[in-house]
CSV table of C-alpha atoms and ligand atoms in Angstrom, one decimal:
chain,number,residue,atom,x,y,z
Z,680,UNK,CA,-42.6,7.3,41.3
Z,681,UNK,CA,-39.9,9.9,42.0
Z,682,UNK,CA,-39.0,12.4,39.8
Z,683,UNK,CA,-36.0,15.4,40.1
Z,684,UNK,CA,-36.7,18.3,38.0
Z,685,UNK,CA,-34.9,20.6,37.0
Z,686,UNK,CA,-35.8,24.2,36.2
Z,687,UNK,CA,-33.3,26.2,33.5
Z,688,UNK,CA,-33.0,30.4,34.7
Z,689,UNK,CA,-35.2,31.7,32.1
Z,690,UNK,CA,-37.7,29.2,33.4
Z,691,UNK,CA,-37.4,31.2,36.6
Z,692,UNK,CA,-36.7,34.7,35.8
Z,693,UNK,CA,-40.2,36.2,37.0
Z,694,UNK,CA,-42.9,36.0,39.1
Z,695,UNK,CA,-44.7,35.0,36.1
Z,696,UNK,CA,-42.4,32.1,35.4
Z,697,UNK,CA,-42.6,30.8,38.5
Z,698,UNK,CA,-46.1,30.4,38.3
Z,699,UNK,CA,-45.7,28.1,35.3
Z,700,UNK,CA,-43.0,26.2,37.3
Z,701,UNK,CA,-45.2,26.0,40.4
Z,702,UNK,CA,-48.0,24.7,37.9
Z,703,UNK,CA,-46.1,22.5,36.4
Z,704,UNK,CA,-44.4,21.1,39.8
Z,705,UNK,CA,-48.3,20.6,41.6
Z,706,UNK,CA,-49.5,18.6,38.8
Z,707,UNK,CA,-47.8,16.1,38.9
Z,708,UNK,CA,-47.5,14.7,43.1
Z,709,UNK,CA,-44.3,12.7,41.9
Z,710,UNK,CA,-42.8,15.8,41.1
Z,711,UNK,CA,-41.2,15.8,44.8
Z,712,UNK,CA,-37.8,17.2,44.5
Z,713,UNK,CA,-36.7,20.1,42.5
Z,714,UNK,CA,-33.3,22.0,41.9
Z,715,UNK,CA,-33.8,25.5,40.1
Z,716,UNK,CA,-31.3,27.8,38.7
Z,717,UNK,CA,-30.3,31.2,39.2
Z,718,UNK,CA,-33.3,33.6,37.3
Z,719,UNK,CA,-32.7,33.9,34.5
Z,720,UNK,CA,-32.8,36.9,31.4
Z,721,UNK,CA,-36.6,38.3,31.4
Z,722,UNK,CA,-36.1,39.7,27.8
Z,723,UNK,CA,-32.7,39.3,25.5
Z,724,UNK,CA,-31.3,42.3,26.9
Z,725,UNK,CA,-32.0,41.1,30.5
Z,726,UNK,CA,-29.1,40.0,32.1
Z,727,UNK,CA,-28.5,37.2,35.0
Z,728,UNK,CA,-28.5,37.1,38.2
Z,729,UNK,CA,-25.7,35.0,37.9
Z,730,UNK,CA,-23.7,38.0,36.3
Z,731,UNK,CA,-25.2,40.2,38.2
Z,732,UNK,CA,-23.3,37.9,40.7
Z,733,UNK,CA,-20.0,37.8,39.1
Z,734,UNK,CA,-20.2,41.6,38.5
Z,735,UNK,CA,-20.9,43.1,41.7
Z,736,UNK,CA,-18.1,40.2,43.2
Z,737,UNK,CA,-15.3,41.5,41.1
Z,738,UNK,CA,-16.3,45.3,42.6
Z,739,UNK,CA,-16.4,44.1,45.9
Z,740,UNK,CA,-13.3,42.5,45.7
Z,741,UNK,CA,-11.1,45.5,44.0
Z,742,UNK,CA,-12.6,46.6,47.6
Z,743,UNK,CA,-14.9,49.4,46.6
Z,744,UNK,CA,-18.3,50.0,47.1
Z,745,UNK,CA,-20.6,47.5,45.5
Z,746,UNK,CA,-23.8,48.8,47.3
Z,747,UNK,CA,-25.8,49.5,44.3
Z,748,UNK,CA,-24.7,46.7,42.2
Z,749,UNK,CA,-26.1,44.1,45.0
Z,750,UNK,CA,-29.5,45.8,45.8
Z,751,UNK,CA,-30.0,45.3,42.2
Z,752,UNK,CA,-29.5,41.6,42.8
Z,753,UNK,CA,-31.9,42.2,45.5
Z,754,UNK,CA,-34.7,43.4,43.8
Z,755,UNK,CA,-35.0,41.3,41.0
Z,756,UNK,CA,-35.5,38.8,44.4
Z,757,UNK,CA,-37.3,41.2,45.7
Z,758,UNK,CA,-39.8,41.4,43.0
Z,759,UNK,CA,-40.4,37.5,42.8
Z,760,UNK,CA,-41.4,37.5,45.8
Z,761,UNK,CA,-44.0,40.3,46.0
Z,762,UNK,CA,-44.7,39.2,42.3
Z,763,UNK,CA,-46.2,35.4,43.9
Z,764,UNK,CA,-48.0,37.9,46.8
Z,765,UNK,CA,-45.1,35.9,49.4
Z,766,UNK,CA,-44.4,36.8,53.3
Z,767,UNK,CA,-40.4,36.3,52.3
Z,768,UNK,CA,-38.0,38.7,53.7
Z,769,UNK,CA,-34.5,38.0,52.9
Z,770,UNK,CA,-32.9,41.3,54.2
Z,771,UNK,CA,-30.4,38.7,56.4
Z,772,UNK,CA,-29.7,36.8,54.2
Z,773,UNK,CA,-28.0,40.0,51.4
Z,774,UNK,CA,-26.8,41.7,54.8
Z,775,UNK,CA,-24.3,37.9,55.2
Z,776,UNK,CA,-23.9,38.1,51.5
Z,777,UNK,CA,-22.8,42.2,52.1
Z,778,UNK,CA,-20.5,40.6,54.6
Z,779,UNK,CA,-18.7,38.0,53.3
Z,780,UNK,CA,-18.7,39.5,50.0
Z,781,UNK,CA,-16.3,42.5,52.1
Z,782,UNK,CA,-14.5,39.2,53.0
Z,783,UNK,CA,-13.9,38.6,49.4
Z,784,UNK,CA,-15.7,35.1,50.2
Z,785,UNK,CA,-15.0,34.2,46.8
Z,786,UNK,CA,-15.5,34.0,43.1
Z,787,UNK,CA,-17.4,30.8,43.8
Z,788,UNK,CA,-18.9,31.4,47.0
Z,789,UNK,CA,-20.6,35.0,44.7
Z,790,UNK,CA,-21.7,32.9,42.0
Z,791,UNK,CA,-23.6,30.3,43.9
Z,792,UNK,CA,-26.1,32.5,45.6
Z,793,UNK,CA,-28.4,33.5,43.0
Z,794,UNK,CA,-29.4,29.8,43.1
Z,795,UNK,CA,-29.2,29.0,47.1
Z,796,UNK,CA,-31.4,32.3,47.1
Z,797,UNK,CA,-33.6,30.6,44.5
Z,798,UNK,CA,-33.9,28.8,46.7
Z,799,UNK,CA,-35.3,30.0,49.4
Z,800,UNK,CA,-37.5,31.9,47.2
Z,801,UNK,CA,-38.7,28.4,45.5
Z,802,UNK,CA,-39.3,26.9,48.5
Z,803,UNK,CA,-41.0,29.1,50.0
Z,804,UNK,CA,-43.1,29.2,47.4
Z,805,UNK,CA,-43.8,25.4,47.1
Z,806,UNK,CA,-44.2,24.8,50.3
Z,807,UNK,CA,-41.4,22.2,50.6
Z,808,UNK,CA,-38.5,21.9,52.9
Z,809,UNK,CA,-34.8,24.5,52.0
Z,810,UNK,CA,-31.7,22.5,51.7
Z,811,UNK,CA,-28.5,23.7,51.3
Z,812,UNK,CA,-26.6,22.1,48.6
Z,813,UNK,CA,-23.0,23.4,50.3
Z,814,UNK,CA,-24.0,20.8,53.2
Z,815,UNK,CA,-24.9,17.9,50.9
Z,816,UNK,CA,-22.8,18.5,47.2
Z,817,UNK,CA,-19.1,17.8,48.0
Z,818,UNK,CA,-16.1,18.2,45.7
Z,819,UNK,CA,-12.2,17.1,46.6
Z,820,UNK,CA,-9.5,19.3,47.0
Z,821,UNK,CA,-8.5,18.8,43.2
Z,822,UNK,CA,-11.9,20.5,42.5
Z,823,UNK,CA,-13.1,17.4,41.1
Z,824,UNK,CA,-17.2,16.3,42.5
Z,825,UNK,CA,-17.1,13.6,45.3
Z,826,UNK,CA,-19.6,11.3,44.8
Z,827,UNK,CA,-17.5,9.0,47.2
Z,828,UNK,CA,-18.9,11.6,49.9
Z,829,UNK,CA,-22.5,13.3,47.9
Z,830,UNK,CA,-24.3,9.9,47.5
Z,831,UNK,CA,-24.5,7.9,51.0
Z,832,UNK,CA,-24.5,12.1,52.4
Z,833,UNK,CA,-27.7,13.0,50.1
Z,834,UNK,CA,-29.4,9.5,49.7
Z,835,UNK,CA,-29.7,9.8,53.1
Z,836,UNK,CA,-31.1,13.3,54.5
Z,837,UNK,CA,-33.7,12.3,50.4
Z,838,UNK,CA,-35.2,9.3,51.9
Z,839,UNK,CA,-36.0,11.0,55.2
Z,840,UNK,CA,-37.3,14.0,52.9
Z,841,UNK,CA,-40.5,13.9,51.0
Z,842,UNK,CA,-40.8,17.1,49.0
Z,843,UNK,CA,-37.2,19.4,48.8
Z,844,UNK,CA,-35.8,22.2,46.8
Z,845,UNK,CA,-31.8,21.7,46.7
Z,846,UNK,CA,-30.3,24.2,44.6
Z,847,UNK,CA,-28.3,23.9,41.4
Z,848,UNK,CA,-24.7,24.8,40.4
Z,849,UNK,CA,-22.7,24.7,43.8
Z,850,UNK,CA,-21.9,22.7,46.5
Z,851,UNK,CA,-19.0,22.7,48.6
Z,852,UNK,CA,-15.3,22.0,49.7
Z,853,UNK,CA,-14.8,19.0,52.9
Z,854,UNK,CA,-14.2,22.5,55.1
Z,855,UNK,CA,-17.1,24.6,53.6
Z,856,UNK,CA,-16.0,26.7,51.5
Z,857,UNK,CA,-18.6,26.8,48.4
Z,858,UNK,CA,-17.7,25.6,45.3
Z,859,UNK,CA,-19.5,25.8,41.3
Z,860,UNK,CA,-19.1,23.7,38.8
Z,861,UNK,CA,-18.9,25.2,35.5
Z,862,UNK,CA,-21.3,27.7,33.9
Z,863,UNK,CA,-24.6,25.7,33.2
Z,864,UNK,CA,-23.9,23.4,36.3
Z,865,UNK,CA,-27.2,22.8,37.2
Z,866,UNK,CA,-28.0,20.3,34.8
Z,867,UNK,CA,-25.4,18.5,36.7
Z,868,UNK,CA,-27.0,19.0,40.6
Z,869,UNK,CA,-30.3,17.9,38.7
Z,870,UNK,CA,-28.2,14.9,37.1
Z,871,UNK,CA,-26.8,14.0,40.9
Z,872,UNK,CA,-29.2,14.6,43.0
Z,873,UNK,CA,-31.5,11.9,40.2
Z,874,UNK,CA,-29.0,9.5,40.5
Z,875,UNK,CA,-28.8,10.4,44.2
Z,876,UNK,CA,-31.5,9.1,44.8
Z,877,UNK,CA,-32.6,7.0,42.1
Z,878,UNK,CA,-35.2,8.8,40.8
Z,879,UNK,CA,-37.4,7.2,38.0
Z,880,UNK,CA,-36.6,10.7,35.7
Z,881,UNK,CA,-34.6,14.1,35.9
Z,882,UNK,CA,-37.1,16.1,33.9
Z,883,UNK,CA,-34.7,19.3,33.5
Z,884,UNK,CA,-37.5,22.5,32.0
Z,885,UNK,CA,-35.9,25.1,29.8
Z,886,UNK,CA,-37.4,27.1,27.0
Z,887,UNK,CA,-37.6,25.1,24.2
Z,888,UNK,CA,-39.0,21.4,23.2
Z,889,UNK,CA,-36.0,19.2,23.6
Z,890,UNK,CA,-33.6,18.9,21.2
Z,891,UNK,CA,-34.4,19.5,17.4
Z,892,UNK,CA,-33.3,17.5,14.2
Z,893,UNK,CA,-31.6,21.7,13.5
Z,894,UNK,CA,-29.9,24.2,14.6
Z,895,UNK,CA,-33.0,27.2,14.4
Z,896,UNK,CA,-31.1,29.6,12.9
Z,897,UNK,CA,-30.5,27.5,9.6
Z,898,UNK,CA,-33.4,25.5,9.3
Z,899,UNK,CA,-36.9,27.5,9.7
Z,900,UNK,CA,-38.7,25.8,12.4
Z,901,UNK,CA,-36.9,22.2,12.7
Z,902,UNK,CA,-38.9,19.2,13.7
Z,903,UNK,CA,-38.1,18.1,17.7
Z,904,UNK,CA,-36.2,14.2,18.2
Z,905,UNK,CA,-38.8,12.5,20.4
Z,906,UNK,CA,-35.9,10.6,21.6
Z,907,UNK,CA,-32.3,10.6,20.9
Z,908,UNK,CA,-30.2,7.8,22.9
Z,909,UNK,CA,-27.3,8.9,25.2
Z,910,UNK,CA,-24.1,8.2,22.4
Z,911,UNK,CA,-25.7,9.9,19.7
Z,912,UNK,CA,-26.6,13.5,21.3
Z,913,UNK,CA,-22.2,13.1,23.1
Z,914,UNK,CA,-21.9,12.8,19.2
Z,915,UNK,CA,-24.3,16.0,18.5
Z,916,UNK,CA,-23.4,18.1,21.2
Z,917,UNK,CA,-20.1,17.7,20.2
Z,918,UNK,CA,-20.7,19.3,17.1
Z,919,UNK,CA,-22.3,22.2,18.5
Z,920,UNK,CA,-25.8,21.8,19.3
Z,921,UNK,CA,-26.2,22.4,23.5
Z,922,UNK,CA,-29.8,21.3,25.5
Z,923,UNK,CA,-27.7,20.0,28.5
Z,924,UNK,CA,-24.5,20.7,30.6
Z,925,UNK,CA,-21.5,18.0,29.5
Z,926,UNK,CA,-21.5,16.7,32.6
Z,927,UNK,CA,-25.0,16.2,33.2
Z,928,UNK,CA,-25.1,13.1,31.7
Z,929,UNK,CA,-22.5,10.6,33.6
Z,930,UNK,CA,-24.5,10.7,36.6
Z,931,UNK,CA,-27.9,9.2,35.1
Z,932,UNK,CA,-26.0,7.5,32.5
Z,933,UNK,CA,-24.4,5.4,35.5
Z,934,UNK,CA,-27.9,4.5,37.5
Z,935,UNK,CA,-29.7,4.3,33.9
Z,936,UNK,CA,-32.1,7.1,34.6
Z,937,UNK,CA,-34.4,9.1,31.1
Z,938,UNK,CA,-34.2,12.2,31.3
Z,939,UNK,CA,-36.7,14.5,30.0
Z,940,UNK,CA,-36.1,18.0,28.4
Z,941,UNK,CA,-39.1,19.6,28.8
Z,942,UNK,CA,-40.2,23.4,27.9
Z,943,UNK,CA,-42.1,25.7,30.9
Z,944,UNK,CA,-43.8,27.7,28.2
Z,945,UNK,CA,-44.7,24.8,27.2
Z,946,UNK,CA,-45.7,21.7,28.8
Z,947,UNK,CA,-48.0,20.3,26.9
Z,948,UNK,CA,-44.9,19.3,24.2
Z,949,UNK,CA,-44.0,15.6,24.9
Z,950,UNK,CA,-40.3,17.6,24.7
Z,951,UNK,CA,-36.9,14.7,23.7
Z,952,UNK,CA,-36.6,11.5,26.0
Z,953,UNK,CA,-32.7,11.1,26.6
Z,954,UNK,CA,-32.1,7.2,27.3
Z,955,UNK,CA,-29.4,4.9,26.9
Z,956,UNK,CA,-31.1,2.2,24.7
Z,957,UNK,CA,-34.4,2.0,22.1
Z,958,UNK,CA,-36.4,0.3,20.6
Z,959,UNK,CA,-37.3,3.9,19.2
Z,960,UNK,CA,-36.8,4.2,16.1
Z,961,UNK,CA,-36.7,8.3,14.8
Z,962,UNK,CA,-38.5,9.4,12.8
Z,963,UNK,CA,-36.2,9.8,10.3
Z,964,UNK,CA,-33.7,7.5,9.2
Z,965,UNK,CA,-31.7,10.2,10.9
Z,966,UNK,CA,-31.4,11.3,14.5
Z,967,UNK,CA,-30.0,15.0,13.6
Z,968,UNK,CA,-27.6,17.0,12.2
Z,969,UNK,CA,-24.6,19.6,14.4
Z,970,UNK,CA,-22.0,21.5,12.8
Z,971,UNK,CA,-19.0,23.5,13.6
Z,972,UNK,CA,-17.0,25.8,11.4
Z,973,UNK,CA,-13.2,27.5,11.6
Z,974,UNK,CA,-10.7,23.9,10.8
Z,975,UNK,CA,-8.5,23.9,9.1
Z,976,UNK,CA,-6.7,20.8,7.2
Z,977,UNK,CA,-3.6,20.1,6.7
Z,978,UNK,CA,-2.4,17.4,4.1
Z,979,UNK,CA,0.4,15.9,4.4
Z,980,UNK,CA,2.4,13.1,1.8
Z,981,UNK,CA,5.0,11.8,1.0
Z,982,UNK,CA,5.8,8.6,-1.1
Z,983,UNK,CA,5.4,4.6,0.6
Z,984,UNK,CA,3.6,6.3,3.5
Z,985,UNK,CA,1.8,3.5,4.4
Z,986,UNK,CA,4.9,1.3,5.0
Z,987,UNK,CA,7.2,3.7,7.8
Z,988,UNK,CA,6.0,2.4,10.5
Z,989,UNK,CA,6.0,5.5,13.6
Z,990,UNK,CA,4.9,8.1,9.9
Z,991,UNK,CA,1.5,8.4,12.1
Z,992,UNK,CA,2.7,8.5,15.1
Z,993,UNK,CA,5.8,11.1,14.7
Z,994,UNK,CA,2.7,13.6,12.6
Z,995,UNK,CA,0.7,13.8,15.9
Z,996,UNK,CA,3.3,14.6,18.2
Z,997,UNK,CA,3.7,17.5,16.6
Z,998,UNK,CA,0.9,18.5,17.3
Z,999,UNK,CA,0.6,17.2,20.3
Z,1000,UNK,CA,4.1,18.8,21.3
Z,1001,UNK,CA,2.2,22.8,21.0
Z,1002,UNK,CA,-0.7,21.4,22.7
Z,1003,UNK,CA,-3.7,21.2,19.7
Z,1004,UNK,CA,-5.6,18.6,20.2
Z,1005,UNK,CA,-7.1,17.0,15.8
Z,1006,UNK,CA,-10.8,16.8,16.0
Z,1007,UNK,CA,-10.3,14.1,12.7
Z,1008,UNK,CA,-7.8,12.1,10.2
Z,1009,UNK,CA,-8.3,10.9,7.0
Z,1010,UNK,CA,-5.5,9.2,5.5
Z,1011,UNK,CA,-4.7,7.6,1.6
Z,1012,UNK,CA,-1.8,5.6,0.8
Z,1013,UNK,CA,0.4,8.3,0.8
Z,1014,UNK,CA,-1.5,10.7,2.7
Z,1015,UNK,CA,-2.5,11.4,5.7
Z,1016,UNK,CA,-5.1,14.9,6.4
Z,1017,UNK,CA,-5.0,16.0,10.1
Z,1018,UNK,CA,-8.0,18.4,10.8
Z,1019,UNK,CA,-7.9,21.6,13.9
Z,1020,UNK,CA,-9.8,24.0,14.7
Z,1021,UNK,CA,-8.1,26.7,12.9
Z,1022,UNK,CA,-8.1,29.9,16.2
Z,1023,UNK,CA,-5.6,27.0,18.4
Z,1024,UNK,CA,-3.8,26.5,15.4
Z,1025,UNK,CA,-3.1,29.5,14.0
Z,1026,UNK,CA,-0.6,31.2,15.9
Z,1027,UNK,CA,1.2,28.2,16.4
Z,1028,UNK,CA,1.2,26.9,12.0
Z,1029,UNK,CA,4.2,27.7,12.1
Z,1030,UNK,CA,6.0,25.3,14.8
Z,1031,UNK,CA,4.2,22.7,13.6
Z,1032,UNK,CA,5.0,22.7,10.4
Z,1033,UNK,CA,9.2,22.3,11.3
Z,1034,UNK,CA,8.7,19.6,13.4
Z,1035,UNK,CA,6.4,17.5,11.5
Z,1036,UNK,CA,9.2,18.4,8.6
Z,1037,UNK,CA,12.2,17.6,10.9
Z,1038,UNK,CA,10.6,15.0,12.3
Z,1039,UNK,CA,8.6,13.0,9.5
Z,1040,UNK,CA,10.3,14.1,6.4
Z,1041,UNK,CA,7.1,14.4,4.5
Z,1042,UNK,CA,7.5,15.6,0.3
Z,1043,UNK,CA,4.7,18.5,1.1
Z,1044,UNK,CA,1.9,19.5,2.9
Z,1045,UNK,CA,-0.3,21.0,2.2
Z,1046,UNK,CA,-2.8,23.7,4.4
Z,1047,UNK,CA,-6.5,24.0,4.2
Z,1048,UNK,CA,-8.4,27.0,5.9
Z,1049,UNK,CA,-12.0,28.0,6.4
Z,1050,UNK,CA,-13.5,24.6,6.3
Z,1051,UNK,CA,-16.5,23.3,8.3
Z,1052,UNK,CA,-17.3,19.8,10.0
Z,1053,UNK,CA,-20.8,19.0,10.2
Z,1054,UNK,CA,-22.5,15.3,11.5
Z,1055,UNK,CA,-24.8,13.5,10.3
Z,1056,UNK,CA,-25.6,11.2,13.5
Z,1057,UNK,CA,-28.5,8.3,14.3
Z,1058,UNK,CA,-28.9,5.2,15.3
Z,1059,UNK,CA,-30.9,4.5,12.8
Z,1060,UNK,CA,-28.3,4.7,10.0
Z,1061,UNK,CA,-26.3,1.2,10.9
Z,1062,UNK,CA,-29.6,-0.8,10.0
Z,1063,UNK,CA,-30.4,1.3,6.7
Z,1064,UNK,CA,-28.8,1.6,3.2
Z,1065,UNK,CA,-28.1,4.2,1.3
Z,1066,UNK,CA,-27.7,7.2,4.2
Z,1067,UNK,CA,-24.2,7.7,3.0
Z,1068,UNK,CA,-25.5,7.8,-0.8
Z,1069,UNK,CA,-28.4,10.1,0.2
Z,1070,UNK,CA,-26.2,12.5,1.7
Z,1071,UNK,CA,-23.9,12.6,-1.0
Z,1072,UNK,CA,-26.1,13.2,-3.9
Z,1073,UNK,CA,-27.9,15.9,-2.0
Z,1074,UNK,CA,-25.0,17.7,-1.3
Z,1075,UNK,CA,-24.0,17.8,-4.5
Z,1076,UNK,CA,-27.8,18.8,-6.4
Z,1077,UNK,CA,-26.9,21.6,-4.0
Z,1078,UNK,CA,-23.4,22.0,-5.4
Z,1079,UNK,CA,-21.7,21.4,-1.9
Z,1080,UNK,CA,-18.1,19.8,-2.2
Z,1081,UNK,CA,-17.3,17.5,0.0
Z,1082,UNK,CA,-13.7,18.1,1.1
Z,1083,UNK,CA,-13.6,15.3,3.9
Z,1084,UNK,CA,-15.7,12.1,4.8
Z,1085,UNK,CA,-15.1,10.6,7.8
Z,1086,UNK,CA,-17.8,7.2,8.8
Z,1087,UNK,CA,-17.0,6.1,12.4
Z,1088,UNK,CA,-17.2,2.1,12.7
Z,1089,UNK,CA,-19.8,2.4,14.8
Z,1090,UNK,CA,-21.4,3.7,12.0
Z,1091,UNK,CA,-23.0,5.8,14.5
Z,1092,UNK,CA,-22.4,9.3,12.7
Z,1093,UNK,CA,-21.0,10.8,9.3
Z,1094,UNK,CA,-19.0,13.7,9.4
Z,1095,UNK,CA,-18.7,15.1,6.5
Z,1096,UNK,CA,-16.1,18.8,6.0
Z,1097,UNK,CA,-17.6,21.0,3.5
Z,1098,UNK,CA,-16.0,25.3,2.8
Z,1099,UNK,CA,-16.9,27.6,5.7
Z,1100,UNK,CA,-19.3,29.2,2.8
Z,1101,UNK,CA,-21.0,26.1,2.1
Z,1102,UNK,CA,-21.8,25.3,5.7
Z,1103,UNK,CA,-25.6,26.0,5.8
Z,1104,UNK,CA,-26.1,25.1,2.3
Z,1105,UNK,CA,-25.3,22.1,2.9
Z,1106,UNK,CA,-26.9,21.5,6.1
Z,1107,UNK,CA,-30.3,22.7,4.4
Z,1108,UNK,CA,-29.4,19.7,1.6
Z,1109,UNK,CA,-29.2,17.4,4.0
Z,1110,UNK,CA,-31.6,18.2,6.2
Z,1111,UNK,CA,-34.2,18.3,3.9
Z,1112,UNK,CA,-33.9,15.0,1.5
Z,1113,UNK,CA,-33.9,13.3,5.1
Z,1114,UNK,CA,-36.7,14.6,6.7
Z,1115,UNK,CA,-38.8,17.4,4.4
Z,1116,UNK,CA,-39.5,14.8,1.7
Z,1117,UNK,CA,-39.1,11.6,5.2
Z,1118,UNK,CA,-37.2,9.1,3.0
K,1929,LIG,N1,-27.1,29.6,36.9
K,1929,LIG,C1,-25.4,29.2,36.5
K,1929,LIG,C2,-25.3,30.0,35.1
K,1929,LIG,O1,-25.9,30.5,34.9
K,1929,LIG,C3,-25.8,28.1,36.4
K,1929,LIG,C4,-27.3,27.2,35.9
K,1929,LIG,O2,-27.9,28.4,35.4
K,1929,LIG,O3,-26.9,26.6,35.6
K,1929,LIG,O4,-24.3,29.5,34.7
């Protein structure tokens, strides 16, 4: 049994947090490969080391003095090292970093030092081998991850290493230049390491006990989701529920490795299992609810639209031409509605409308703004009768006017459009009907 354990920044923000992480790792000897993030925030108004590094490097790039900023970063690590009582000095590392900053080694190099240094501290603390990700995780020249090069090398190295720390977030181009994933990318590293050694489980440790049925800013103390499929998670994440970097799913999914989201501060909590498929039913008919505000609906009407071949294409081309992606497209016999992101659409509105008029000659175009979309997601909906009915009667009781309904043919989700102002009320009503009343 082999597990990859990835710890997020808040799990490694201080010596105390490191100690919790140490206990977690030592309590299970199958936790053999550790992927750390850079130290995150110790308290709300604190700054993540990654952000300190970006800021420090921006000063260095302007050719100005950055000694104080670099010293503050070193202070974060020294505090952890002394808090853990380690016999370790990062003086030489910081000399190299300073030199490289002066020589303008690049923003990615700068940011990657957060994980690199934390990896050194973690390896020293655990007595594990330190493996520099720049030597085993590779990017192609176009900036995408190079699995063909990475996997065989990483696999061979780890097959010959009993226990190791592999810092998250970065790798290198073939010529050795450091490159990072996008923000939050240590999740991706964890997934790549898990795929490389065909781990049994990828544990992703963070500061919440997994995914929740709804946003805790809207629902007080929402229930956790025990098991979620990759598909369900994608639907929820797309609508704003974020627990994991989007690109972290693909490598493990390909190898059939489940991900367990766990809470470093409450390791006894079960957390959320993310799996390809499962016979385990959700505790409720639905798995989760997520949503976003800030959409616009463009309603287009034309008599006999249904028999006019190519009408939809002409309308969509107008959006494509102005680089606007559409989110949903419910339609009637002589109407079609396009949902787009309001901030993306606003500045280009008149250009798009003019293009639709010119190419598709509609009778009328009517725009409704300040709308929110809510996704009710659940693999259990397929087998359950009356799910939609329950949602809409709950919304009617809460006096929420439904502007749009869209059920995907996979019956995995139902998307509902409401006014921005009704958003929170709608989510509460749906949560209550499925979770509190347990229907
Ligand atoms: N430290 C990086 C960030 O703050 C990467 C990560 O934590 O996953 O985005």
